[in-house]
Coordinates of N, CA and C and ligand atoms in Angstrom, one line a residue:
X4 N -2.1 -4.1 18.2 CA -2.4 -3.7 16.8 C -3.9 -3.9 16.6
X5 N -4.7 -2.9 16.1 CA -6.0 -3.1 15.7 C -6.1 -3.1 14.2
X6 N -6.8 -4.1 13.7 CA -6.9 -4.5 12.3 C -8.3 -4.4 11.7
X7 N -8.5 -3.6 10.6 CA -9.7 -3.6 10.0 C -9.6 -4.4 8.6
X8 N -10.5 -5.2 8.4 CA -10.6 -6.0 7.2 C -11.8 -5.7 6.3
X9 N -11.6 -5.7 5.0 CA -12.8 -5.7 4.1 C -12.4 -6.7 3.0
X10 N -13.4 -6.9 2.1 CA -13.2 -7.8 1.0 C -14.3 -7.5 -0.1
X11 N -13.8 -7.2 -1.3 CA -14.9 -6.8 -2.2 C -15.7 -8.0 -2.8
X12 N -15.4 -9.2 -2.4 CA -16.2 -10.3 -2.8 C -17.4 -10.5 -1.9
X13 N -17.5 -9.7 -0.8 CA -18.6 -9.8 0.0 C -18.4 -10.5 1.4
X14 N -19.3 -10.3 2.2 CA -19.4 -10.7 3.6 C -19.3 -12.3 3.7
X15 N -19.7 -13.0 2.7 CA -19.7 -14.5 2.7 C -18.5 -15.1 2.0
X16 N -17.7 -14.3 1.6 CA -16.5 -14.8 0.7 C -15.5 -15.6 1.5
X17 N -15.1 -16.7 0.9 CA -14.2 -17.6 1.5 C -12.8 -16.8 1.7
X18 N -12.5 -15.9 0.9 CA -11.3 -15.2 1.0 C -11.3 -14.2 2.2
X19 N -12.5 -13.9 2.7 CA -12.6 -13.0 3.9 C -12.2 -13.9 5.1
X20 N -12.7 -15.1 5.0 CA -12.3 -16.0 6.1 C -10.8 -16.2 6.2
X21 N -10.2 -16.4 5.0 CA -8.8 -16.5 4.9 C -8.0 -15.2 5.5
X22 N -8.6 -14.0 5.1 CA -8.0 -12.8 5.7 C -8.1 -12.7 7.2
X23 N -9.2 -13.3 7.7 CA -9.4 -13.2 9.1 C -8.3 -14.1 9.8
X24 N -8.1 -15.2 9.1 CA -7.0 -16.0 9.8 C -5.7 -15.4 9.8
X25 N -5.4 -14.6 8.6 CA -4.1 -13.9 8.5 C -4.0 -12.8 9.5
X26 N -5.1 -12.0 9.8 CA -5.1 -11.0 10.7 C -4.9 -11.4 12.1
X27 N -5.6 -12.6 12.4 CA -5.5 -13.2 13.8 C -4.1 -13.7 14.1
X28 N -3.2 -13.9 13.1 CA -1.9 -14.3 13.3 C -1.0 -12.9 13.8
X29 N -1.7 -11.8 13.5 CA -0.9 -10.6 13.8 C -1.5 -9.8 15.0
X30 N -2.8 -10.1 15.4 CA -3.4 -9.3 16.4 C -4.7 -10.1 16.9
X31 N -5.1 -9.7 18.1 CA -6.3 -10.3 18.7 C -7.5 -9.4 18.4
X32 N -7.2 -8.2 18.0 CA -8.4 -7.3 17.8 C -8.6 -7.1 16.3
X33 N -9.5 -7.8 15.7 CA -9.8 -7.8 14.3 C -11.2 -7.4 14.0
X34 N -11.5 -6.4 13.3 CA -12.7 -5.9 12.9 C -13.0 -6.2 11.4
X35 N -14.3 -6.7 11.1 CA -14.6 -7.0 9.7 C -15.7 -6.2 9.3
X36 N -15.6 -5.5 8.2 CA -16.7 -4.7 7.6 C -16.6 -5.0 6.1
X37 N -17.6 -5.7 5.7 CA -17.5 -6.1 4.2 C -18.9 -5.9 3.6
X38 N -18.9 -5.7 2.2 CA -20.1 -5.5 1.5 C -21.1 -6.7 1.6
X39 N -22.3 -6.4 1.5 CA -23.4 -7.5 1.6 C -23.2 -8.4 0.4
X40 N -22.9 -7.8 -0.7 CA -22.8 -8.7 -1.9 C -21.5 -8.3 -2.7
X41 N -21.2 -9.2 -3.7 CA -20.0 -9.1 -4.5 C -19.8 -7.8 -5.1
X42 N -18.7 -7.1 -4.9 CA -18.5 -5.7 -5.4 C -17.2 -5.7 -6.3
X43 N -16.9 -6.8 -6.9 CA -15.7 -6.9 -7.6 C -15.8 -6.0 -8.8
X44 N -14.7 -5.2 -9.1 CA -14.8 -4.4 -10.3 C -15.4 -3.0 -9.9
X45 N -15.7 -2.7 -8.7 CA -16.3 -1.3 -8.4 C -15.3 -0.3 -8.2
X46 N -14.0 -0.7 -8.2 CA -12.9 0.2 -8.0 C -13.2 1.0 -6.7
X47 N -12.8 2.2 -6.8 CA -12.8 3.1 -5.5 C -14.1 3.9 -5.4
X48 N -15.2 3.3 -5.8 CA -16.4 4.1 -5.8 C -17.0 4.2 -4.4
X49 N -17.8 5.2 -4.3 CA -18.3 5.7 -3.0 C -19.8 5.8 -3.2
X50 N -20.7 5.3 -2.2 CA -22.0 5.5 -2.3 C -22.5 6.9 -1.7
X51 N -22.8 7.7 -2.7 CA -23.3 9.1 -2.4 C -24.8 9.3 -2.5
X52 N -25.5 8.5 -3.2 CA -26.9 8.7 -3.5 C -27.8 7.8 -2.8
X53 N -27.1 6.7 -2.1 CA -28.0 5.9 -1.4 C -27.4 5.7 0.1
X54 N -28.4 5.5 1.0 CA -27.9 5.4 2.4 C -27.1 4.1 2.6
X55 N -26.2 4.1 3.6 CA -25.5 2.8 3.9 C -26.3 2.0 5.0
X56 N -26.7 0.8 4.6 CA -27.4 0.0 5.6 C -26.4 -0.8 6.2
X57 N -26.3 -0.8 7.6 CA -25.3 -1.6 8.4 C -26.0 -2.8 9.1
X58 N -25.4 -4.0 9.0 CA -26.0 -5.2 9.7 C -24.9 -5.8 10.5
X59 N -25.1 -6.0 11.8 CA -24.2 -6.7 12.6 C -24.4 -8.2 12.4
X60 N -23.3 -8.8 12.0 CA -23.4 -10.3 11.7 C -23.0 -11.1 12.9
X61 N -21.9 -10.6 13.6 CA -21.4 -11.2 14.8 C -20.6 -10.2 15.5
X62 N -20.0 -10.5 16.7 CA -19.1 -9.5 17.3 C -18.0 -9.0 16.4
X63 N -18.0 -7.7 16.2 CA -16.9 -7.1 15.4 C -17.0 -7.5 13.9
X64 N -18.1 -8.2 13.5 CA -18.3 -8.5 12.1 C -19.5 -7.7 11.5
X65 N -19.3 -6.9 10.6 CA -20.4 -6.1 10.0 C -20.6 -6.3 8.5
X66 N -21.8 -6.3 8.0 CA -22.0 -6.2 6.6 C -22.6 -4.8 6.2
X67 N -22.2 -4.2 5.1 CA -22.7 -2.9 4.7 C -23.2 -3.1 3.2
X68 N -24.4 -2.5 3.0 CA -24.9 -2.5 1.7 C -24.2 -1.3 0.9
X69 N -23.0 -1.6 0.5 CA -22.2 -0.6 -0.2 C -20.9 -1.2 -0.7
X70 N -20.0 -0.2 -1.0 CA -18.7 -0.7 -1.7 C -17.7 -1.0 -0.7
X71 N -16.6 -1.5 -1.1 CA -15.4 -1.8 -0.1 C -14.9 -0.5 0.5
X72 N -14.9 0.6 -0.3 CA -14.6 2.0 0.2 C -15.5 2.4 1.3
X73 N -16.9 2.3 1.0 CA -17.7 2.6 2.1 C -17.5 1.8 3.4
X74 N -17.1 0.5 3.2 CA -16.9 -0.3 4.4 C -15.7 0.2 5.2
X75 N -14.7 0.6 4.5 CA -13.4 1.0 5.3 C -13.7 2.3 5.9
X76 N -14.5 3.2 5.3 CA -14.8 4.4 6.0 C -15.8 4.1 7.2
X77 N -16.7 3.2 7.0 CA -17.7 2.9 8.1 C -16.8 2.3 9.2
X78 N -15.9 1.4 8.9 CA -15.1 0.8 10.0 C -14.2 1.7 10.7
X79 N -13.5 2.5 9.9 CA -12.4 3.4 10.6 C -13.1 4.6 11.2
X80 N -14.1 5.2 10.7 CA -14.6 6.4 11.1 C -15.8 6.3 12.0
X81 N -16.4 5.1 12.0 CA -17.7 5.0 12.9 C -17.6 3.8 13.8
X82 N -17.4 2.6 13.3 CA -17.6 1.4 14.2 C -16.4 1.3 15.2
X83 N -15.1 1.4 14.7 CA -14.0 1.3 15.6 C -13.9 2.7 16.3
X84 N -13.8 2.8 17.6 CA -13.8 4.1 18.2 C -12.6 4.8 17.8
X85 N -11.3 4.2 17.7 CA -10.2 4.9 17.3 C -9.8 4.2 16.0
X86 N -9.0 5.0 15.2 CA -8.6 4.5 13.8 C -7.9 3.2 14.0
X87 N -8.0 2.3 13.1 CA -7.3 1.1 13.0 C -5.7 1.3 12.8
X88 N -4.9 0.4 13.1 CA -3.5 0.5 12.8 C -3.2 -0.1 11.5
X89 N -4.0 -1.0 11.0 CA -3.8 -1.6 9.7 C -5.0 -2.0 9.1
X90 N -5.1 -1.7 7.7 CA -6.2 -2.3 6.9 C -5.8 -3.3 6.0
X91 N -6.5 -4.4 6.0 CA -6.2 -5.6 5.0 C -7.5 -5.7 4.2
X92 N -7.3 -5.6 2.8 CA -8.4 -5.7 1.9 C -8.2 -7.1 1.1
X93 N -9.1 -8.0 1.3 CA -8.9 -9.3 0.6 C -9.3 -10.5 1.5
X94 N -9.0 -11.6 1.3 CA -8.2 -12.0 0.2 C -9.0 -12.1 -1.1
X95 N -8.7 -11.4 -2.2 CA -9.6 -11.4 -3.2 C -9.5 -12.8 -4.0
X96 N -10.6 -13.2 -4.5 CA -10.8 -14.4 -5.3 C -10.3 -14.0 -6.7
X97 N -9.0 -14.3 -7.0 CA -8.4 -13.9 -8.3 C -7.4 -12.8 -8.1
X98 N -6.4 -12.8 -9.0 CA -5.3 -11.9 -8.8 C -5.7 -10.4 -9.2
X99 N -5.0 -9.5 -8.7 CA -5.2 -8.1 -9.1 C -3.8 -7.6 -9.4
X100 N -3.5 -7.9 -10.8 CA -2.2 -7.5 -11.2 C -2.4 -6.6 -12.5
X101 N -1.3 -6.0 -13.0 CA -1.4 -5.1 -14.1 C -2.7 -4.2 -14.0
X102 N -3.3 -4.1 -15.1 CA -4.5 -3.1 -15.1 C -5.6 -3.4 -14.2
X103 N -5.6 -4.7 -13.7 CA -6.7 -5.1 -12.7 C -6.8 -4.1 -11.6
X104 N -5.5 -3.5 -11.3 CA -5.4 -2.6 -10.1 C -6.5 -1.4 -10.2
X105 N -6.7 -1.0 -11.5 CA -7.5 0.2 -11.7 C -9.0 -0.1 -11.6
X106 N -9.3 -1.4 -11.8 CA -10.8 -1.8 -11.7 C -11.1 -2.4 -10.3
X107 N -10.0 -2.8 -9.6 CA -10.2 -3.6 -8.4 C -10.8 -2.9 -7.2
X108 N -11.9 -3.6 -6.7 CA -12.5 -3.2 -5.4 C -11.6 -3.6 -4.2
X109 N -10.8 -4.6 -4.4 CA -9.9 -5.0 -3.4 C -8.7 -3.9 -3.2
X110 N -8.1 -3.5 -4.3 CA -7.1 -2.5 -4.2 C -7.6 -1.2 -3.6
X111 N -8.9 -0.9 -4.0 CA -9.5 0.3 -3.6 C -9.8 0.3 -2.1
X112 N -10.1 -0.8 -1.5 CA -10.3 -0.9 -0.1 C -8.9 -0.5 0.6
X113 N -7.9 -0.9 0.1 CA -6.5 -0.6 0.7 C -6.2 0.8 0.3
X114 N -6.6 1.3 -0.8 CA -6.4 2.7 -1.1 C -7.1 3.6 -0.2
X115 N -8.4 3.3 0.2 CA -9.2 4.0 1.1 C -8.5 4.1 2.5
X116 N -8.0 3.0 2.9 CA -7.2 3.0 4.1 C -6.0 3.9 4.1
X117 N -5.3 4.0 2.9 CA -4.2 4.9 2.7 C -4.7 6.3 2.7
X118 N -5.8 6.6 2.1 CA -6.3 8.0 2.1 C -6.5 8.4 3.6
X119 N -7.0 7.5 4.4 CA -7.2 7.9 5.9 C -6.0 7.8 6.7
X120 N -4.9 7.5 6.0 CA -3.6 7.6 6.7 C -3.1 6.3 7.4
X121 N -3.8 5.2 7.1 CA -3.6 4.0 7.8 C -2.8 3.0 6.8
X122 N -1.7 2.3 7.4 CA -1.0 1.4 6.5 C -1.9 0.3 6.0
X123 N -1.9 0.1 4.7 CA -3.0 -0.7 4.1 C -2.4 -1.7 3.0
X124 N -2.9 -2.9 3.0 CA -2.4 -3.9 2.1 C -3.7 -4.5 1.3
X125 N -3.5 -4.7 0.1 CA -4.5 -5.5 -0.8 C -3.9 -6.8 -1.0
X126 N -4.7 -7.9 -0.7 CA -4.2 -9.2 -0.9 C -5.1 -9.9 -1.8
X127 N -4.5 -10.7 -2.7 CA -5.2 -11.4 -3.8 C -4.7 -12.8 -4.0
X128 N -5.6 -13.8 -4.1 CA -5.2 -15.2 -4.5 C -5.4 -15.5 -5.9
X129 N -4.4 -15.6 -6.8 CA -4.5 -15.9 -8.1 C -5.2 -17.4 -8.3
X130 N -6.0 -17.6 -9.3 CA -6.4 -18.9 -9.7 C -6.5 -19.0 -11.2
X131 N -6.5 -20.2 -11.7 CA -6.6 -20.5 -13.1 C -7.9 -21.2 -13.3
X132 N -8.2 -21.5 -14.6 CA -9.5 -22.1 -14.8 C -9.7 -23.4 -14.1
X133 N -8.6 -24.2 -13.9 CA -8.6 -25.5 -13.1 C -8.9 -25.3 -11.7
X134 N -8.5 -24.2 -11.1 CA -8.6 -24.1 -9.6 C -9.6 -23.0 -9.3
X135 N -10.4 -22.6 -10.3 CA -11.4 -21.5 -10.2 C -12.4 -21.7 -9.0
X136 N -12.8 -23.0 -8.7 CA -13.7 -23.1 -7.6 C -13.1 -23.4 -6.3
X137 N -11.8 -23.8 -6.4 CA -11.0 -24.1 -5.2 C -9.6 -23.3 -5.2
X138 N -9.6 -22.1 -5.1 CA -8.3 -21.4 -5.1 C -7.5 -21.9 -3.9
X139 N -6.2 -21.8 -4.0 CA -5.3 -22.2 -2.9 C -5.3 -21.1 -1.9
X140 N -6.4 -21.0 -1.0 CA -6.5 -19.9 0.1 C -5.3 -20.2 1.0
X141 N -4.9 -21.5 1.2 CA -3.9 -21.7 2.3 C -2.5 -21.1 1.8
X142 N -2.4 -20.9 0.5 CA -1.2 -20.2 0.2 C -1.1 -18.8 0.8
X143 N -2.1 -18.1 0.5 CA -2.2 -16.7 1.1 C -2.1 -16.7 2.6
X144 N -2.8 -17.6 3.2 CA -2.9 -17.8 4.7 C -1.5 -18.0 5.3
X145 N -0.8 -18.9 4.5 CA 0.5 -19.2 5.0 C 1.6 -18.1 4.9
X146 N 1.6 -17.4 3.8 CA 2.7 -16.5 3.5 C 2.3 -15.0 4.0
X147 N 1.1 -14.6 4.1 CA 0.8 -13.2 4.3 C 1.2 -12.7 5.6
X148 N 1.0 -13.4 6.7 CA 1.3 -12.8 8.0 C 2.8 -12.3 8.1
X149 N 3.8 -13.2 7.7 CA 5.1 -12.9 7.9 C 5.4 -11.7 6.9
X150 N 5.0 -11.9 5.7 CA 5.2 -10.8 4.7 C 4.7 -9.4 5.2
X151 N 3.5 -9.4 5.8 CA 3.0 -8.1 6.3 C 3.9 -7.6 7.4
X152 N 4.3 -8.5 8.3 CA 5.1 -8.1 9.4 C 6.4 -7.5 8.9
X153 N 7.0 -8.1 7.8 CA 8.3 -7.6 7.3 C 8.1 -6.3 6.6
X154 N 7.1 -6.1 5.9 CA 6.8 -4.8 5.2 C 6.7 -3.7 6.3
X155 N 5.8 -4.0 7.3 CA 5.6 -3.0 8.3 C 6.8 -2.6 9.1
X156 N 7.7 -3.6 9.3 CA 9.0 -3.4 10.0 C 9.9 -2.5 9.2
X157 N 9.9 -2.7 7.7 CA 10.7 -1.9 6.9 C 10.2 -0.5 6.7
X158 N 8.9 -0.4 6.8 CA 8.2 0.9 6.9 C 7.4 1.1 5.6
X159 N 6.3 1.8 5.9 CA 5.3 2.2 4.7 C 5.2 3.6 4.7
X160 N 5.6 4.4 3.6 CA 5.5 5.7 3.6 C 4.0 6.2 3.4
X161 N 3.6 7.3 3.9 CA 2.4 7.9 3.9 C 2.0 7.9 2.3
X162 N 0.7 7.7 2.0 CA 0.2 7.7 0.6 C 0.7 6.6 -0.3
X163 N 1.3 5.5 0.3 CA 1.6 4.3 -0.5 C 0.9 3.1 0.1
X164 N 0.3 2.3 -0.8 CA -0.2 1.0 -0.2 C 0.5 -0.1 -0.9
X165 N 0.4 -1.3 -0.3 CA 1.1 -2.4 -0.8 C 0.2 -3.5 -1.4
X166 N 0.3 -3.7 -2.6 CA -0.5 -4.7 -3.4 C 0.2 -6.1 -3.5
X167 N -0.4 -7.1 -2.9 CA 0.2 -8.5 -2.8 C -0.6 -9.4 -3.6
X168 N 0.0 -10.3 -4.4 CA -0.7 -11.3 -5.1 C 0.0 -12.6 -4.7
X169 N -0.9 -13.7 -4.4 CA -0.4 -15.0 -4.2 C -0.5 -15.8 -5.4
X170 N 0.6 -16.7 -5.7 CA 0.5 -17.4 -7.0 C -0.6 -18.5 -6.9
X171 N -1.0 -19.0 -8.0 CA -2.0 -20.2 -8.1 C -1.2 -21.5 -7.9
X172 N -0.9 -21.8 -6.8 CA -0.2 -23.1 -6.4 C -0.3 -23.3 -5.0
X173 N 0.0 -24.6 -4.6 CA -0.1 -24.8 -3.1 C 1.1 -24.2 -2.5
X174 N 1.1 -24.0 -1.1 CA 2.1 -23.3 -0.5 C 3.5 -23.9 -0.6
X175 N 3.7 -25.2 -0.8 CA 5.0 -25.9 -0.9 C 5.6 -25.7 -2.3
X176 N 4.7 -25.1 -3.2 CA 5.3 -24.8 -4.5 C 5.6 -23.4 -4.8
X177 N 5.4 -22.6 -3.7 CA 5.7 -21.2 -3.9 C 7.2 -21.0 -4.0
X178 N 7.6 -20.3 -5.1 CA 9.1 -20.2 -5.4 C 9.8 -19.0 -4.7
X179 N 9.0 -18.1 -4.1 CA 9.6 -16.9 -3.3 C 8.8 -15.8 -3.5
X180 N 9.4 -14.6 -3.1 CA 8.7 -13.3 -3.1 C 9.4 -12.4 -4.1
X181 N 8.7 -11.7 -4.9 CA 9.3 -10.8 -5.8 C 8.7 -9.4 -5.6
X182 N 9.5 -8.4 -5.5 CA 9.1 -7.1 -5.3 C 9.2 -6.6 -6.8
X183 N 8.0 -6.2 -7.3 CA 7.9 -6.0 -8.8 C 7.1 -4.8 -9.1
X184 N 7.1 -4.3 -10.4 CA 6.3 -3.3 -10.9 C 4.8 -3.8 -11.3
X185 N 3.9 -2.8 -11.4 CA 2.5 -3.2 -12.0 C 2.8 -3.4 -13.5
X186 N 2.3 -4.7 -14.0 CA 2.6 -5.0 -15.3 C 1.5 -4.4 -16.3
X187 N 1.5 -4.9 -17.5 CA 0.6 -4.5 -18.6 C 0.2 -5.6 -19.4
X188 N -1.0 -5.8 -19.7 CA -1.5 -6.8 -20.6 C -1.7 -6.4 -21.9
X189 N -2.0 -7.3 -22.8 CA -2.3 -7.0 -24.2 C -3.7 -6.3 -24.2
X190 N -3.8 -5.2 -25.0 CA -4.9 -4.4 -25.0 C -6.2 -5.2 -25.5
X191 N -6.0 -6.1 -26.5 CA -7.2 -6.8 -27.0 C -7.9 -7.8 -26.1
X192 N -7.5 -7.9 -24.9 CA -8.1 -8.9 -24.0 C -9.5 -8.7 -23.6
X193 N -9.8 -7.4 -23.6 CA -11.3 -7.0 -23.1 C -12.2 -7.0 -24.4
X194 N -13.3 -7.6 -24.3 CA -14.3 -7.5 -25.5 C -15.7 -7.6 -24.9
X195 N -16.6 -7.3 -25.8 CA -18.0 -7.4 -25.5 C -18.6 -8.7 -26.1
X196 N -19.2 -9.5 -25.2 CA -19.8 -10.8 -25.6 C -21.3 -10.5 -25.8
X197 N -21.8 -10.5 -27.0 CA -23.2 -10.2 -27.3 C -24.0 -11.5 -27.3
X198 N -25.2 -11.5 -26.6 CA -26.1 -12.6 -26.6 C -27.5 -12.2 -26.8
X199 N -28.4 -13.1 -26.9 CA -29.8 -12.8 -27.0 C -30.7 -13.5 -25.9
X200 N -31.7 -12.7 -25.3 CA -32.4 -13.3 -24.3 C -33.6 -14.1 -24.9
X201 N -34.5 -14.6 -24.1 CA -35.6 -15.5 -24.6 C -36.6 -14.8 -25.6
X202 N -36.6 -13.4 -25.5 CA -37.5 -12.8 -26.5 C -36.7 -12.2 -27.6
X203 N -35.4 -12.6 -27.8 CA -34.7 -12.1 -28.9 C -33.9 -10.8 -28.7
X204 N -34.1 -10.2 -27.6 CA -33.5 -8.9 -27.3 C -32.0 -9.1 -26.9
X205 N -31.1 -8.3 -27.5 CA -29.7 -8.4 -27.2 C -29.3 -7.9 -25.8
X206 N -28.3 -8.7 -25.3 CA -27.7 -8.2 -24.0 C -26.2 -8.6 -24.1
X207 N -25.4 -7.9 -23.2 CA -24.0 -8.0 -23.4 C -23.3 -8.3 -22.0
X208 N -22.2 -9.0 -22.2 CA -21.3 -9.2 -21.0 C -19.9 -8.7 -21.5
X209 N -19.2 -8.1 -20.5 CA -17.8 -7.8 -20.7 C -17.1 -9.1 -20.5
X210 N -16.3 -9.5 -21.5 CA -15.6 -10.7 -21.4 C -14.1 -10.5 -21.6
X211 N -13.3 -11.5 -21.1 CA -11.8 -11.5 -21.2 C -11.4 -12.7 -22.0
X212 N -10.2 -12.5 -22.7 CA -9.6 -13.6 -23.3 C -8.2 -13.8 -22.6
X213 N -7.6 -14.9 -22.9 CA -6.4 -15.2 -22.2 C -5.2 -14.4 -22.8
X214 N -4.2 -14.1 -21.9 CA -3.1 -13.2 -22.4 C -2.4 -13.9 -23.6
X215 N -1.9 -13.0 -24.4 CA -1.3 -13.5 -25.7 C 0.3 -13.5 -25.7
X216 N 0.8 -12.4 -25.1 CA 2.3 -12.3 -25.1 C 2.8 -12.7 -23.7
X217 N 4.1 -13.0 -23.7 CA 4.7 -13.3 -22.3 C 4.7 -12.0 -21.5
X218 N 4.6 -12.2 -20.1 CA 4.6 -11.0 -19.3 C 5.9 -10.3 -19.3
X219 N 5.9 -8.9 -19.1 CA 7.1 -8.1 -19.0 C 7.9 -8.4 -17.8
X220 N 9.2 -8.2 -18.0 CA 10.3 -8.5 -17.0 C 10.1 -7.7 -15.8
X221 N 10.1 -8.3 -14.6 CA 10.1 -7.5 -13.4 C 8.7 -7.0 -13.1
X222 N 7.6 -7.6 -13.5 CA 6.3 -7.2 -13.3 C 5.6 -8.3 -12.4
X223 N 4.4 -7.9 -12.0 CA 3.6 -8.7 -11.2 C 3.1 -9.9 -11.9
X224 N 2.9 -9.8 -13.2 CA 2.4 -10.9 -14.1 C 3.5 -11.9 -14.2
X225 N 4.7 -11.5 -14.4 CA 5.8 -12.4 -14.5 C 6.0 -13.1 -13.1
X226 N 6.0 -12.4 -12.2 CA 6.2 -13.1 -10.8 C 5.1 -14.2 -10.6
X227 N 3.9 -13.9 -10.9 CA 2.8 -15.0 -10.7 C 3.0 -16.1 -11.7
X228 N 3.5 -15.8 -12.9 CA 3.7 -16.9 -13.9 C 4.8 -17.9 -13.4
X229 N 5.7 -17.3 -12.5 CA 6.8 -18.1 -12.0 C 6.5 -18.7 -10.6
X230 N 5.3 -18.6 -10.3 CA 4.8 -19.2 -8.9 C 5.5 -18.3 -7.8
X231 N 5.7 -17.1 -8.0 CA 6.2 -16.2 -6.9 C 5.1 -15.2 -6.4
X232 N 5.3 -14.9 -5.2 CA 4.4 -13.9 -4.6 C 4.8 -12.6 -5.1
X233 N 3.8 -11.7 -5.6 CA 4.2 -10.4 -6.1 C 3.9 -9.3 -5.0
X234 N 4.9 -8.5 -4.8 CA 4.6 -7.4 -3.9 C 4.9 -6.0 -4.6
X235 N 3.9 -5.2 -4.8 CA 4.0 -3.9 -5.5 C 3.6 -2.8 -4.7
X236 N 4.4 -1.9 -4.3 CA 3.9 -0.7 -3.7 C 3.3 0.3 -4.7
X237 N 2.1 0.8 -4.3 CA 1.4 1.7 -5.3 C 1.2 3.1 -4.6
X238 N 1.3 4.1 -5.4 CA 1.1 5.4 -4.9 C -0.3 6.0 -5.1
X239 N -0.9 6.7 -4.2 CA -2.1 7.3 -4.5 C -2.0 8.4 -5.5
X240 N -0.8 9.1 -5.5 CA -0.6 10.1 -6.4 C -0.2 9.5 -7.9
X241 N -1.2 9.8 -8.7 CA -1.0 9.1 -10.2 C -0.4 10.0 -11.1
X242 N 0.1 11.1 -10.7 CA 0.8 12.1 -11.6 C 2.0 11.5 -12.3
X243 N 2.1 11.7 -13.7 CA 3.2 11.2 -14.4 C 4.2 12.4 -14.6
X244 N 5.3 12.4 -13.8 CA 6.2 13.5 -13.7 C 6.8 13.9 -15.0
X245 N 7.4 12.9 -15.8 CA 8.0 13.3 -17.1 C 7.1 14.0 -18.1
X246 N 5.8 13.6 -18.1 CA 4.9 14.2 -19.0 C 4.5 15.6 -18.4
X247 N 4.4 15.7 -17.1 CA 4.1 17.0 -16.4 C 5.2 18.0 -16.8
X248 N 6.4 17.6 -16.8 CA 7.6 18.5 -17.1 C 7.4 18.9 -18.6
X249 N 7.1 18.0 -19.5 CA 7.0 18.3 -20.9 C 5.9 19.2 -21.2
X250 N 4.7 19.0 -20.6 CA 3.6 19.9 -20.8 C 3.8 21.3 -20.2
X251 N 4.5 21.3 -19.0 CA 4.8 22.5 -18.4 C 5.6 23.4 -19.3
X252 N 6.5 22.9 -20.0 CA 7.3 23.6 -20.9 C 6.4 24.0 -22.3
X253 N 5.6 23.0 -22.8 CA 5.0 23.2 -24.0 C 3.8 24.3 -23.8
X254 N 3.2 24.3 -22.6 CA 2.1 25.2 -22.4 C 2.3 26.4 -21.7
X255 N 3.6 26.8 -21.7 CA 4.0 28.0 -21.0 C 3.4 29.2 -21.7
Ligands
MN303 MN1 -13.2 -9.5 -5.9

């Protein structure tokens, strides 16, 4: 099995090292193509107006001045002679649950693998404020290889990627694996934090507040709150069929 890895936190990310450990449990042929700098939150963006600079860091290790999506295309279509058998995107520093999925460069890396017809996983390690600087990478490293093996054995339909989040606890406190839906957070979590620079000019940061209500049942958020690993299959096709049917009738 030939594995391609990317990581939206960049070529120097500790989670990339964790992902390499995971991949080496599964195969001897591992290729790494990761962005030069942190691309968290870039989602599925593609560099169309700038050239992609490629830097060989070590054997089968490359850095690209681009997005995780650029990296997967560069790896699968250019660097690896034949297409990889598996794409692993992560391990992200921080969970990618609920609406995170739509912003995530990590999920997008797996999405791009799926677009190219390759079985793909996005892997994220949750952390809280207290473990912010030292996420439990060994939790992802311990549980990911077997989980990936079991999902691959069960089968992955074309156009479906698998989003996996590891809970914010050491490996011996993991309560199990939950196959769950993408959750939903309170809307008021996102806000603009206004500040002033040294010359009194305003500037802004997008800021997040803590979740207010308990997570929905059977969701990724609930699984992580219970120290369980969340596994969510995601479709590339975002069509909402019930609404499609309703509009089809209304707009006839
Ligand atoms: Mn990230």
